[in-house]
Structures are given as structure tokens and as C-alpha cells.
Short mmCIF file of C-alpha atoms in Angstrom, two decimals:
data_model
loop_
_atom_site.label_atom_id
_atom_site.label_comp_id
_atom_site.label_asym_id
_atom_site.label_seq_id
_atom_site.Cartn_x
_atom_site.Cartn_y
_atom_site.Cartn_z
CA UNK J 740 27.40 -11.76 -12.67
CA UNK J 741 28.81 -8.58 -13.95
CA UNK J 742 27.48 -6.37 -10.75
CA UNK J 743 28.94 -8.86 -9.01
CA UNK J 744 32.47 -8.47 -10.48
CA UNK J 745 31.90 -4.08 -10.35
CA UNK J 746 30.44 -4.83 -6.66
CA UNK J 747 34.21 -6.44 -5.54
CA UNK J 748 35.55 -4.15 -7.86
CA UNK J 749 34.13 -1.29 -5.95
CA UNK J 750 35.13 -3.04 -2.50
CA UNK J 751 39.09 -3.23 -3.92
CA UNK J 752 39.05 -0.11 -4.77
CA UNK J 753 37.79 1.60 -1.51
CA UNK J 754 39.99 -0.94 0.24
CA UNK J 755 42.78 0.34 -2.05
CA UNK J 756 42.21 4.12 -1.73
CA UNK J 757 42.04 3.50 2.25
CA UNK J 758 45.33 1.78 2.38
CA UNK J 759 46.95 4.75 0.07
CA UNK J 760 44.80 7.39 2.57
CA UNK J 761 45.84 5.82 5.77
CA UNK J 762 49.36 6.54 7.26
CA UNK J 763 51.44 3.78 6.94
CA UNK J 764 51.50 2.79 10.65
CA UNK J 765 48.05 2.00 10.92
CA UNK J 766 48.21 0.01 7.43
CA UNK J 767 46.32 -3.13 8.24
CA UNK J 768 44.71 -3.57 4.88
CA UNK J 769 45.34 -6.28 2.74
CA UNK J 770 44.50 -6.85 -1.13
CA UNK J 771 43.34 -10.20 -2.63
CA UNK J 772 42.71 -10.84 -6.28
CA UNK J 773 40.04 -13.54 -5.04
CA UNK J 774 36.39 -12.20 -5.81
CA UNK J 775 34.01 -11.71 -2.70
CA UNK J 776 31.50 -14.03 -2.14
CA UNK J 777 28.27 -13.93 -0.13
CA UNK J 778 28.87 -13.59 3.16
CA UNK J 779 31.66 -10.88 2.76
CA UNK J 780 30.87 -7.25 4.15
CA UNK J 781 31.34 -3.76 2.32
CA UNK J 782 34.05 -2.03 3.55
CA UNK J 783 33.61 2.20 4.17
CA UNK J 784 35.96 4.70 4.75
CA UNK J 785 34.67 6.08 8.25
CA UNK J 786 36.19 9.37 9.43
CA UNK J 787 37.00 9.00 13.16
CA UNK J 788 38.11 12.70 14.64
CA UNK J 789 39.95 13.69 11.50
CA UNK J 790 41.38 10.22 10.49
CA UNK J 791 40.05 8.46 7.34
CA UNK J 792 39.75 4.66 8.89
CA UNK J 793 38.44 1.77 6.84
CA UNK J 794 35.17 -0.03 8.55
CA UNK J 795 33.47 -3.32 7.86
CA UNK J 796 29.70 -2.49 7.21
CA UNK J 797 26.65 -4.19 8.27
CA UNK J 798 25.51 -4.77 4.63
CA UNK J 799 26.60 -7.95 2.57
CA UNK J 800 27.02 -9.12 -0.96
CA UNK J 801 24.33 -10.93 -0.42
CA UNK J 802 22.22 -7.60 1.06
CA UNK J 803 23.11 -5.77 -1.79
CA UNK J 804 22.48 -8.73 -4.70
CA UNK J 805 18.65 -8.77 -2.38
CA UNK J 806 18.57 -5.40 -2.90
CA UNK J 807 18.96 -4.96 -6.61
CA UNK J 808 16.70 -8.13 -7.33
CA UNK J 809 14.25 -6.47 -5.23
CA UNK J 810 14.14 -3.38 -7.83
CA UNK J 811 14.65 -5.45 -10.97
CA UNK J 812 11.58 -6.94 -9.90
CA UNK J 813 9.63 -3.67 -8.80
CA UNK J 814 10.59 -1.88 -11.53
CA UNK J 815 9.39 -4.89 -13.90
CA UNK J 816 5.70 -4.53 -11.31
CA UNK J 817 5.60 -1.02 -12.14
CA UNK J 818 6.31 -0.84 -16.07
CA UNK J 819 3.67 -4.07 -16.21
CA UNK J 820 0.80 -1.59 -13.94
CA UNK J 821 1.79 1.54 -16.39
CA UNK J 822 0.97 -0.86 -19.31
CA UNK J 823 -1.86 -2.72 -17.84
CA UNK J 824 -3.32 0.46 -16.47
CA UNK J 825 -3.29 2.31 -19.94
CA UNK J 826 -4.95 -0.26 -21.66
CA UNK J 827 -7.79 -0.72 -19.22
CA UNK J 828 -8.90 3.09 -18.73
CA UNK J 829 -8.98 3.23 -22.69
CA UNK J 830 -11.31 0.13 -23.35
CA UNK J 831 -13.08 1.29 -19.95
CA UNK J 832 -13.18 5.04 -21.62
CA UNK J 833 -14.84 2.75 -25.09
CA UNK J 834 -17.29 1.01 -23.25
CA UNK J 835 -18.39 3.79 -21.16
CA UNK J 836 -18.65 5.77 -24.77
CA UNK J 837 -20.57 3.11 -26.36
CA UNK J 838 -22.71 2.82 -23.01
CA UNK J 839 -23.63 6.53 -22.97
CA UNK J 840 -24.47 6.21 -26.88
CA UNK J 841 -27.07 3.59 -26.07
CA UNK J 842 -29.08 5.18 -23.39
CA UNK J 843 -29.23 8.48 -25.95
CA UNK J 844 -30.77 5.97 -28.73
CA UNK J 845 -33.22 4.68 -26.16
CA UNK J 846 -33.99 8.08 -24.69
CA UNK J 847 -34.94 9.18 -28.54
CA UNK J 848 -37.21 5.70 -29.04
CA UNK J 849 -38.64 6.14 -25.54
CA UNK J 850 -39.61 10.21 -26.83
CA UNK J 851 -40.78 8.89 -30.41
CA UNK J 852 -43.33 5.81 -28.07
CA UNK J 853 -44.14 9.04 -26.19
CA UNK J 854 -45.49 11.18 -29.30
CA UNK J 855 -46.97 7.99 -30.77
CA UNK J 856 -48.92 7.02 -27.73
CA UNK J 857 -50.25 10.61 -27.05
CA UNK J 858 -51.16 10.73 -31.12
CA UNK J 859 -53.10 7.60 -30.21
CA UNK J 860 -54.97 9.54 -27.11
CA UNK J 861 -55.89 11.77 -29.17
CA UNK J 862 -57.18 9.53 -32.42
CA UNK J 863 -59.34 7.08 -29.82
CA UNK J 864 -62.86 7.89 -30.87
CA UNK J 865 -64.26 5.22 -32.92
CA UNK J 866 -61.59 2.95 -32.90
CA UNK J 867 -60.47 2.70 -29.26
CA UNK J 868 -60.75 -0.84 -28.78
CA UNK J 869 -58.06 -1.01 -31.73
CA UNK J 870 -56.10 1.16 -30.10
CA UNK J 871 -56.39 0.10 -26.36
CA UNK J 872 -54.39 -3.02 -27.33
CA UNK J 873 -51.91 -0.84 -29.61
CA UNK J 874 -51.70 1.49 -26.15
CA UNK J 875 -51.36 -1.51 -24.25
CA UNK J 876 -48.34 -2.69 -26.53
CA UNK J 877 -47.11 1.05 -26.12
CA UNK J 878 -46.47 0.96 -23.12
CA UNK J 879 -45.16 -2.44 -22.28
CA UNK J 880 -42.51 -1.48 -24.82
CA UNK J 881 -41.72 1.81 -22.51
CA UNK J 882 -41.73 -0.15 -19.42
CA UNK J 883 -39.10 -2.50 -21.03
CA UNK J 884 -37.15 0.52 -22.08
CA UNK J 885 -37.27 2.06 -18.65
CA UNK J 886 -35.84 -0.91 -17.08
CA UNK J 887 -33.67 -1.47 -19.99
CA UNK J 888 -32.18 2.51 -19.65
CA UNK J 889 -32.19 2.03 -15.89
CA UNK J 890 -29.65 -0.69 -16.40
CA UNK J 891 -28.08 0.72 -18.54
CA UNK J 892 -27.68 3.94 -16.32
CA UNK J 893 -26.27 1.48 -13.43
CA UNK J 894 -24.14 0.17 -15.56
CA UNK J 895 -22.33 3.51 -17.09
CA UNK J 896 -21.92 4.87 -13.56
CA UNK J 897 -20.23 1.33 -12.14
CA UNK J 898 -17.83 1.69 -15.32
CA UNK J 899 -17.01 5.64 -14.69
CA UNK J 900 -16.53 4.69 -10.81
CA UNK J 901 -13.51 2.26 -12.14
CA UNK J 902 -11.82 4.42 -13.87
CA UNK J 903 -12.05 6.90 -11.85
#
């Protein structure tokens, strides 16, 4: 209610200053105490060929009481996206750290299978049959890796296309 009360406030006083501006045969301004109320118009001071006239304006109490509820609430939107967007590209920022920290871990396991299977080429003399299933196992645990890193890869490059 207090814009409302600065908003007449504003109106008497232009209406005022116009009545004091204006000669006093073209006075045709008259002061009210009574506040405005919704469907009452700004009044301007319009200069028409040199003479300071007061006007009755398109826009209403009402437009302007729109107006500023329209960027209460747009300014509230806006703080609420800063805070919202902060937030989300830092946990986004974690994730993708965490992400990128788990295909290095499986990238050193899938090199330390790698040594330890061609260790095992090498060491298949007498004992192959042994070591044909210990291969096999070898290398179902890389395949599982692979896809396990590939999703992992999918998934690190979805997150950094978010935040981005």
C-alpha cells in the first residue's frame, strides 16, 4: 500500500506543479485529498508549442500496480535461477570430477589385466590348460571393464554437455 500512497502522491504533486506552471486563465486543475483508485489515469505535463499543459495518460493505477508486480515477481524468477543455477553447475562440476576419477582407476586396472594377461602368454608352456581358463577369466574381466569405461565415458560427456 505504500507505492500506492507515493503513486497519488506523485500524481498531486505533478497536478500541483501544473496548476502553479500554468497561467491562471487556463487553470482547470483541481486538488482532492481523496487517494486515487484503480481506474484513475496519470496525469503528465505535455508541452504543446511552448505551453506546459497537463494531460491524462493512457496508463492507470492499475497499469502501473501490473507493472511493478510483474518485476517483483521477475526479479524473485531471476535471484531463484542465479541460486538454482550455482548450485547445479557445482554438484554437476563434482560428479563430472568424480566421473573422470573413475574411468582413470579403470584405465590403470584395465593396463595392470593387460600386463598380467601378456605375463600369462608368455608363462603358457606346461601349464596352459591352467592358464587358458585364468586367460579366459582375463579377459571377461576386460570386456566388462570396456563396457563399464564406455559407460562411463557416455556418461561424463552427457554431464559436461549440461553444464555447458
Amino acid at each position: 500500500m505504500r507505492s500506492f500512497s507515493k503513486i497519488s502522491s506523485v500524481v498531486s504533486a505533478t497536478a500541483l506543479i501544473a496548476a502553479l506552471v500554468l497561467p491562471a486563465s487556463a487553470m482547470a486543475v483541481e486538488l482532492s485529498n481523496s487517494s486515487a483508485s484503480y481506474g484513475d489515469k496519470v496525469s503528465l505535463i505535455h508541452n504543446d508549442y511552448g505551453k506546459d499543459v497537463v494531460i491524462r495518460s493512457d496508463v492507470s493505477i492499475d497499469d502501473l500496480r501490473k507493472m511493478r508486480d510483474t518485476m517483483s515477481e521477475q526479479s524473485r524468477q531471476i535471484e531463484e535461477l542465479k541460486r538454482n543455477s550455482g548450485s547445479s553447475s557445482s554438484s554437476s562440476g563434482k560428479e563430472i570430477d568424480d566421473l573422470k576419477n573413475k574411468v582413470k582407476d579403470q584405465d590403470r586396472e584395465l593396463d595392470t589385466l593387460g600386463r598380467q594377461v601378456e605375463d600369462l602368454k608368455r608363462n603358457s608352456g606346461s601349464s596352459s590348460n591352467s592358464n587358458s581358463s585364468e586367460i579366459s577369466n582375463l579377459k571377461q574381466k576386460i570386456n566388462d571393464q570396456d563396457r563399464a569405461m564406455d559407460q562411463l565415458k557416455r556418461t561424463v560427456e552427457d554431464l559436461s554437455r549440461k553444464v555447458k
